[in-house]
């Protein structure tokens, strides 16, 4: 299990489908996960510190956890099968709940929860970016700094994470 950090979301062209990009915290692998537009917006809002006038679903989930005194201990990206990613929410009580990675990431960003990824998932779906490719990664980071949630359409672009 490796700790990963969320670099951000972007729209993949020409399919116009959003992806969330994770990076191994102590390594050179990146993990792109194709997600829905609504989830991309939720992740972008959390990263940009946007507070909507009324709570979105992931804000509501965070508020329920807080109100019930329940701590989200970890988010784990656990598997990938035929391009579909799977995740687990791990609570301090030991309870584990299966969830989509995009929802898990959106909740983790709102609660300050650490995200981990199974080594097997990184081995299968991760992309190594050696030092000479860092310029391209830096350009991607610059893009992420300038993208806003308004760049994502609310239409359903098809499932890729189950």
PDB file of C-alpha atoms in Angstrom:
ATOM      1  CA  UNK A   1       0.000   0.000   0.000  1.00  0.00           C
ATOM      2  CA  UNK A   2       1.446   3.369  -1.075  1.00  0.00           C
ATOM      3  CA  UNK A   3       0.368   6.836  -0.001  1.00  0.00           C
ATOM      4  CA  UNK A   4      -0.791   8.966  -2.929  1.00  0.00           C
ATOM      5  CA  UNK A   5      -1.642  12.626  -3.268  1.00  0.00           C
ATOM      6  CA  UNK A   6      -4.224  14.275  -5.469  1.00  0.00           C
ATOM      7  CA  UNK A   7      -2.615  16.472  -8.128  1.00  0.00           C
ATOM      8  CA  UNK A   8      -5.939  17.577  -9.546  1.00  0.00           C
ATOM      9  CA  UNK A   9      -8.529  17.032 -12.219  1.00  0.00           C
ATOM     10  CA  UNK A  10      -8.512  17.795 -15.911  1.00  0.00           C
ATOM     11  CA  UNK A  11     -10.506  17.029 -19.017  1.00  0.00           C
ATOM     12  CA  UNK A  12      -8.931  14.444 -21.298  1.00  0.00           C
ATOM     13  CA  UNK A  13      -9.168  15.311 -24.965  1.00  0.00           C
ATOM     14  CA  UNK A  14     -10.618  14.355 -27.425  1.00  0.00           C
ATOM     15  CA  UNK A  15     -13.026  12.260 -25.326  1.00  0.00           C
ATOM     16  CA  UNK A  16     -13.842  15.303 -23.160  1.00  0.00           C
ATOM     17  CA  UNK A  17     -13.900  13.014 -20.105  1.00  0.00           C
ATOM     18  CA  UNK A  18     -12.538  14.224 -16.744  1.00  0.00           C
ATOM     19  CA  UNK A  19      -9.708  12.422 -14.981  1.00  0.00           C
ATOM     20  CA  UNK A  20      -8.306  12.757 -11.497  1.00  0.00           C
ATOM     21  CA  UNK A  21      -4.535  12.403 -11.335  1.00  0.00           C
ATOM     22  CA  UNK A  22      -2.917  10.879  -8.264  1.00  0.00           C
ATOM     23  CA  UNK A  23       0.824  10.725  -7.609  1.00  0.00           C
ATOM     24  CA  UNK A  24       2.727   8.311  -5.435  1.00  0.00           C
ATOM     25  CA  UNK A  25       3.981  10.393  -2.471  1.00  0.00           C
ATOM     26  CA  UNK A  26       7.385   8.734  -2.391  1.00  0.00           C
ATOM     27  CA  UNK A  27       7.891   7.500  -5.923  1.00  0.00           C
ATOM     28  CA  UNK A  28       7.613   8.421  -9.557  1.00  0.00           C
ATOM     29  CA  UNK A  29       4.328   6.782 -10.533  1.00  0.00           C
ATOM     30  CA  UNK A  30       1.140   8.625 -11.439  1.00  0.00           C
ATOM     31  CA  UNK A  31      -2.331   7.118 -11.452  1.00  0.00           C
ATOM     32  CA  UNK A  32      -4.960   8.617 -13.792  1.00  0.00           C
ATOM     33  CA  UNK A  33      -8.552   7.606 -13.025  1.00  0.00           C
ATOM     34  CA  UNK A  34     -11.346   8.550 -15.417  1.00  0.00           C
ATOM     35  CA  UNK A  35     -14.280   9.956 -13.457  1.00  0.00           C
ATOM     36  CA  UNK A  36     -17.638  11.629 -13.988  1.00  0.00           C
ATOM     37  CA  UNK A  37     -18.119  15.368 -14.401  1.00  0.00           C
ATOM     38  CA  UNK A  38     -19.989  15.784 -11.107  1.00  0.00           C
ATOM     39  CA  UNK A  39     -17.211  14.049  -9.175  1.00  0.00           C
ATOM     40  CA  UNK A  40     -14.566  16.092 -11.007  1.00  0.00           C
ATOM     41  CA  UNK A  41     -16.361  19.244  -9.918  1.00  0.00           C
ATOM     42  CA  UNK A  42     -16.549  17.993  -6.312  1.00  0.00           C
ATOM     43  CA  UNK A  43     -12.803  17.289  -6.272  1.00  0.00           C
ATOM     44  CA  UNK A  44     -11.964  20.622  -7.917  1.00  0.00           C
ATOM     45  CA  UNK A  45     -14.177  22.493  -5.425  1.00  0.00           C
ATOM     46  CA  UNK A  46     -12.401  20.815  -2.503  1.00  0.00           C
ATOM     47  CA  UNK A  47      -8.951  21.594  -3.892  1.00  0.00           C
ATOM     48  CA  UNK A  48      -9.865  25.208  -4.604  1.00  0.00           C
ATOM     49  CA  UNK A  49     -11.547  25.718  -1.237  1.00  0.00           C
ATOM     50  CA  UNK A  50     -14.895  26.574  -2.849  1.00  0.00           C
ATOM     51  CA  UNK A  51     -17.776  26.563  -0.370  1.00  0.00           C
ATOM     52  CA  UNK A  52     -21.106  26.214  -2.163  1.00  0.00           C
ATOM     53  CA  UNK A  53     -24.126  28.047  -0.733  1.00  0.00           C
ATOM     54  CA  UNK A  54     -25.652  24.678   0.216  1.00  0.00           C
ATOM     55  CA  UNK A  55     -23.699  21.498   0.969  1.00  0.00           C
ATOM     56  CA  UNK A  56     -22.969  19.201  -1.927  1.00  0.00           C
ATOM     57  CA  UNK A  57     -23.186  15.442  -1.358  1.00  0.00           C
ATOM     58  CA  UNK A  58     -19.557  15.115  -0.217  1.00  0.00           C
ATOM     59  CA  UNK A  59     -19.939  18.119   2.097  1.00  0.00           C
ATOM     60  CA  UNK A  60     -23.031  16.454   3.557  1.00  0.00           C
ATOM     61  CA  UNK A  61     -21.107  13.213   4.070  1.00  0.00           C
ATOM     62  CA  UNK A  62     -18.349  15.127   5.890  1.00  0.00           C
ATOM     63  CA  UNK A  63     -20.920  16.908   8.037  1.00  0.00           C
ATOM     64  CA  UNK A  64     -22.617  13.610   8.951  1.00  0.00           C
ATOM     65  CA  UNK A  65     -19.260  12.112   9.967  1.00  0.00           C
ATOM     66  CA  UNK A  66     -18.524  15.166  12.107  1.00  0.00           C
ATOM     67  CA  UNK A  67     -21.994  15.235  13.686  1.00  0.00           C
ATOM     68  CA  UNK A  68     -21.819  11.536  14.627  1.00  0.00           C
ATOM     69  CA  UNK A  69     -18.225  11.706  15.856  1.00  0.00           C
ATOM     70  CA  UNK A  70     -17.080   9.245  13.211  1.00  0.00           C
ATOM     71  CA  UNK A  71     -13.529   9.574  11.905  1.00  0.00           C
ATOM     72  CA  UNK A  72     -12.558   8.546   8.387  1.00  0.00           C
ATOM     73  CA  UNK A  73      -9.143   6.977   8.957  1.00  0.00           C
ATOM     74  CA  UNK A  74      -8.053   6.078   5.400  1.00  0.00           C
ATOM     75  CA  UNK A  75      -9.151   5.964   1.816  1.00  0.00           C
ATOM     76  CA  UNK A  76      -7.758   3.026  -0.122  1.00  0.00           C
ATOM     77  CA  UNK A  77      -7.733   2.540  -3.894  1.00  0.00           C
ATOM     78  CA  UNK A  78      -7.933  -1.235  -3.744  1.00  0.00           C
ATOM     79  CA  UNK A  79      -8.379  -2.714  -7.193  1.00  0.00           C
ATOM     80  CA  UNK A  80      -8.743  -2.168 -10.915  1.00  0.00           C
ATOM     81  CA  UNK A  81     -10.622  -4.643 -13.109  1.00  0.00           C
ATOM     82  CA  UNK A  82     -11.123  -4.045 -16.829  1.00  0.00           C
ATOM     83  CA  UNK A  83     -10.360  -0.350 -16.353  1.00  0.00           C
ATOM     84  CA  UNK A  84     -12.832   0.011 -13.462  1.00  0.00           C
ATOM     85  CA  UNK A  85     -11.282   1.227 -10.198  1.00  0.00           C
ATOM     86  CA  UNK A  86     -12.492   0.281  -6.703  1.00  0.00           C
ATOM     87  CA  UNK A  87     -11.944   1.955  -3.343  1.00  0.00           C
ATOM     88  CA  UNK A  88     -12.640   1.400   0.338  1.00  0.00           C
ATOM     89  CA  UNK A  89     -13.406   3.923   3.063  1.00  0.00           C
ATOM     90  CA  UNK A  90     -11.749   2.794   6.314  1.00  0.00           C
ATOM     91  CA  UNK A  91     -13.186   4.288   9.500  1.00  0.00           C
ATOM     92  CA  UNK A  92     -11.387   4.602  12.840  1.00  0.00           C
ATOM     93  CA  UNK A  93     -13.843   2.041  14.280  1.00  0.00           C
ATOM     94  CA  UNK A  94     -12.494  -0.552  11.843  1.00  0.00           C
ATOM     95  CA  UNK A  95     -15.599  -0.496   9.662  1.00  0.00           C
ATOM     96  CA  UNK A  96     -14.837  -0.605   5.924  1.00  0.00           C
ATOM     97  CA  UNK A  97     -17.233   0.551   3.206  1.00  0.00           C
ATOM     98  CA  UNK A  98     -16.819  -0.044  -0.523  1.00  0.00           C
ATOM     99  CA  UNK A  99     -16.951   3.173  -2.567  1.00  0.00           C
ATOM    100  CA  UNK A 100     -16.038   4.657  -5.912  1.00  0.00           C
ATOM    101  CA  UNK A 101     -12.559   6.221  -5.951  1.00  0.00           C
ATOM    102  CA  UNK A 102     -13.877   9.608  -7.073  1.00  0.00           C
ATOM    103  CA  UNK A 103     -16.329   9.838  -4.167  1.00  0.00           C
ATOM    104  CA  UNK A 104     -13.664   8.572  -1.786  1.00  0.00           C
ATOM    105  CA  UNK A 105     -11.160  11.168  -2.999  1.00  0.00           C
ATOM    106  CA  UNK A 106     -13.708  13.995  -2.773  1.00  0.00           C
ATOM    107  CA  UNK A 107     -14.503  12.976   0.813  1.00  0.00           C
ATOM    108  CA  UNK A 108     -10.825  12.538   1.729  1.00  0.00           C
ATOM    109  CA  UNK A 109     -10.037  16.053   0.526  1.00  0.00           C
ATOM    110  CA  UNK A 110     -12.852  17.455   2.686  1.00  0.00           C
ATOM    111  CA  UNK A 111     -11.801  15.538   5.804  1.00  0.00           C
ATOM    112  CA  UNK A 112      -8.011  15.679   5.463  1.00  0.00           C
ATOM    113  CA  UNK A 113      -7.864  11.889   5.207  1.00  0.00           C
ATOM    114  CA  UNK A 114      -4.795  10.158   3.766  1.00  0.00           C
ATOM    115  CA  UNK A 115      -5.280   8.272   0.500  1.00  0.00           C
ATOM    116  CA  UNK A 116      -3.464   5.013  -0.170  1.00  0.00           C
ATOM    117  CA  UNK A 117      -3.236   2.842  -3.269  1.00  0.00           C
ATOM    118  CA  UNK A 118      -2.537  -0.876  -3.461  1.00  0.00           C
ATOM    119  CA  UNK A 119       0.828  -1.693  -5.023  1.00  0.00           C
ATOM    120  CA  UNK A 120      -0.879  -4.007  -7.518  1.00  0.00           C
ATOM    121  CA  UNK A 121      -3.094  -1.148  -8.764  1.00  0.00           C
ATOM    122  CA  UNK A 122      -0.078   1.131  -9.235  1.00  0.00           C
ATOM    123  CA  UNK A 123       1.760  -1.704 -10.987  1.00  0.00           C
ATOM    124  CA  UNK A 124      -1.136  -2.300 -13.392  1.00  0.00           C
ATOM    125  CA  UNK A 125      -2.499   1.194 -14.022  1.00  0.00           C
ATOM    126  CA  UNK A 126       0.244   3.535 -12.825  1.00  0.00           C
ATOM    127  CA  UNK A 127       2.430   5.497 -15.192  1.00  0.00           C
ATOM    128  CA  UNK A 128       6.071   6.079 -14.323  1.00  0.00           C
ATOM    129  CA  UNK A 129       7.334   9.591 -15.018  1.00  0.00           C
ATOM    130  CA  UNK A 130      11.114   9.671 -14.822  1.00  0.00           C
ATOM    131  CA  UNK A 131      12.924  12.953 -14.174  1.00  0.00           C
ATOM    132  CA  UNK A 132      13.129  13.857 -17.872  1.00  0.00           C
ATOM    133  CA  UNK A 133       9.337  13.865 -18.053  1.00  0.00           C
ATOM    134  CA  UNK A 134       8.975  16.253 -15.114  1.00  0.00           C
ATOM    135  CA  UNK A 135       8.611  19.225 -17.510  1.00  0.00           C
ATOM    136  CA  UNK A 136       5.417  17.717 -18.890  1.00  0.00           C
ATOM    137  CA  UNK A 137       4.174  16.998 -15.375  1.00  0.00           C
ATOM    138  CA  UNK A 138       4.934  20.614 -14.426  1.00  0.00           C
ATOM    139  CA  UNK A 139       2.893  21.835 -17.419  1.00  0.00           C
ATOM    140  CA  UNK A 140       0.048  19.610 -16.232  1.00  0.00           C
ATOM    141  CA  UNK A 141       0.314  21.117 -12.736  1.00  0.00           C
ATOM    142  CA  UNK A 142       0.169  24.615 -14.229  1.00  0.00           C
ATOM    143  CA  UNK A 143      -2.973  23.596 -16.104  1.00  0.00           C
ATOM    144  CA  UNK A 144      -4.476  22.325 -12.840  1.00  0.00           C
ATOM    145  CA  UNK A 145      -3.702  25.655 -11.184  1.00  0.00           C
ATOM    146  CA  UNK A 146      -5.807  27.445 -13.788  1.00  0.00           C
ATOM    147  CA  UNK A 147      -8.694  25.021 -14.334  1.00  0.00           C
ATOM    148  CA  UNK A 148     -11.945  25.740 -12.555  1.00  0.00           C
ATOM    149  CA  UNK A 149     -14.976  23.632 -11.748  1.00  0.00           C
ATOM    150  CA  UNK A 150     -16.887  25.558 -14.436  1.00  0.00           C
ATOM    151  CA  UNK A 151     -14.716  23.821 -17.037  1.00  0.00           C
ATOM    152  CA  UNK A 152     -16.594  20.560 -16.396  1.00  0.00           C
ATOM    153  CA  UNK A 153     -19.986  19.912 -17.908  1.00  0.00           C
ATOM    154  CA  UNK A 154     -22.671  18.250 -15.812  1.00  0.00           C
ATOM    155  CA  UNK A 155     -23.495  15.609 -18.395  1.00  0.00           C
ATOM    156  CA  UNK A 156     -22.855  11.939 -17.682  1.00  0.00           C
ATOM    157  CA  UNK A 157     -19.764  10.927 -19.634  1.00  0.00           C
ATOM    158  CA  UNK A 158     -20.024   7.230 -18.912  1.00  0.00           C
ATOM    159  CA  UNK A 159     -18.779   4.983 -16.130  1.00  0.00           C
ATOM    160  CA  UNK A 160     -15.164   4.015 -15.736  1.00  0.00           C
ATOM    161  CA  UNK A 161     -14.937   3.379 -12.031  1.00  0.00           C
ATOM    162  CA  UNK A 162     -17.992   1.290 -11.319  1.00  0.00           C
TER     163      UNK A 162
END
